[in-house]
Amino acid sequence: MIPFNKPYLSGKELQYIGEAVNSMKISGDGIFTKKCHDFFESNFGFKKCLLTTSCTDALEMAAILIDIQPGDEVIIPSFTFVSTANAFALRGAKIVFVDSMTNHPNMDVSKIEALITAKTKAIVPVHYAGVACEMDEIMRIASNHNLYVIEDAAQAIDSYYKGKPLGSIGHLSAFSFHETKNIISGEGGMLVINDSKFNDRAEIIREKGTNRSRFFRGEVDKYGWVDIGSSFLPSDIIAAFLYAQLEHIHQIQTRRKNLWNLYYSGLQKIANTGKIHLPEINSNATNNGHMFYILTESFEQRTALINYLKDCKIYSVFHYLSLHVSPYFSDKHDGRELNNTEQFEQRLLRLPMFYELTEEQVMYTCETIEKFYESGSN
Ligand SMILES: *Cc1c(COP(=O)(O)O)cnc(C)c1O
C-alpha cells in the first residue's frame, strides 16, 4: 500500500523531547521554543515569530490583533481549509469569498477590488500548495484601501515570491506544522509578525490576555489580566520535536522537491494528451514540494481514477469542499458563482507525497495513471 502521507522523523525528535523534559521547564516558551523562533528569524528574515499550538490558532490571533469586530469584512479564497475563514468568522467578521484563478487555486487578485467596501478590513491570501499568490498586487490593493494582509502560509514553508520568503510579506502570517505539512510537530503552528506595532499585544494575546512574557523578562514586577487572549502557546515538548525537524529542513525540502519533479516528468506524456493537467507555477513563485496534484477532466473521471488507484494500492485524496457552498456558510454567501473554485473542488486530485516515498513508488503511480487513461475506463 502506498499511503497518501507518512510523517517523517529526522532522527533527534525523541532526544530533544527528552532534553525538554529534563530541563523541567516543559510549559511554553522554554529553550526549544526560543531555538525555533531564532531559527525562523535568522533563516527567513521574519521580524518576530511566535510558536502557536496550530496554524488555526495563529490565524485566530491575527484576527484578534487586527481587531476584527462584528460586521467587518474579510476577503478570503473559497478554495481553502476551513480555518482560514473560521478564525475571522469566530470574531463576527463577514467572510467575502473570492474566486480562484483559472489555472491555479490561488485567489484571483483581479477580482479583489470589486469586493472591497467601507467595511473591508483585511485580505487573507492562501499560498496553495506552497505556491505564492500575486503578493505585489495584493499589497498594493491593501495599501490603497488601508487593509491588512494576513498570509495563510500553512503550506508555504521555504517558498518564495520574487525571492522573498512567503510569510514575510503580509502584516501577519500563519504557518502550520501539522503532520501533513513539510515540517511537522504533530499539531503546531506559528504566527509571524512583520509589522512591529503588533509585537507587544501578540505576546499578551498568546498568554491568556496577561503580560506574563514581560514579567518573565523582568520588565514588570507583577503580571495580570491586561487584554483578551487565550492559551495559544505550545508546550516546549512540541517545540523540541519541531526543532529536530528544522535542523533537517534543507534535506527534507530537497527530497520533496525531487519527488515532485519526478511526478512532473513521469506524468508529462499523459498530460500531453490533454487528459490531465499538471500544476502550473508562475515565474514569480517557487515550488516547495508540499503537494503534488493533477487536474482531471471531470468529477466523474476523478472518482474513477481514485478507485482505480485504490485497486492498485495507491491512496490519492481530493480537497477542498468550497467554503462558499458549505453547510455552515451557504446561506450566508452573497450568491456569486465562483466557477474556478468549483472546478478545483471537482477535478483536483492529490497524489502521495511524503519524505519516505520512493522513486519506484512515484514511477509506479505515474504508470498506473497512464494505464488508467489507456484502458479506456475513463
Ligand atoms: C493545514 C492548513 C491550515 C490549518 O493548519 P493547522 O495547523 O492544522 O491548524 C490552515 N490553512 C491551510 C491552507 C492549511 O493547509
Short mmCIF file of N, CA and C in Angstrom, two decimals, residues 2 7 50 117 137 205 325 328 334 354:
data_model
loop_
_atom_site.label_atom_id
_atom_site.label_comp_id
_atom_site.label_asym_id
_atom_site.label_seq_id
_atom_site.Cartn_x
_atom_site.Cartn_y
_atom_site.Cartn_z
N ILE A 2 0.58 2.17 -0.88
CA ILE A 2 1.27 3.47 -0.83
C ILE A 2 0.32 4.44 -0.14
N PRO A 7 4.23 10.69 8.28
CA PRO A 7 5.10 11.65 8.96
C PRO A 7 6.54 11.15 8.98
N LEU A 50 6.24 33.73 16.75
CA LEU A 50 5.69 33.16 17.99
C LEU A 50 5.09 31.80 17.66
N THR A 117 -15.45 47.07 0.33
CA THR A 117 -16.46 48.06 0.75
C THR A 117 -15.85 48.87 1.91
N GLU A 137 0.64 42.77 -6.05
CA GLU A 137 -0.68 43.31 -6.37
C GLU A 137 -1.56 43.34 -5.11
N ILE A 205 -1.88 38.38 23.94
CA ILE A 205 -2.99 37.54 23.47
C ILE A 205 -2.62 36.06 23.57
N VAL A 325 -20.14 27.24 -0.45
CA VAL A 325 -21.35 26.39 -0.54
C VAL A 325 -21.38 25.34 0.58
N TYR A 328 -22.24 25.22 6.62
CA TYR A 328 -22.24 26.37 7.53
C TYR A 328 -22.46 27.68 6.80
N ASP A 334 -23.18 35.54 -0.67
CA ASP A 334 -23.95 36.54 -1.42
C ASP A 334 -24.46 36.04 -2.77
N PHE A 354 5.38 12.32 0.46
CA PHE A 354 6.00 12.34 1.80
C PHE A 354 7.46 11.96 1.65
#
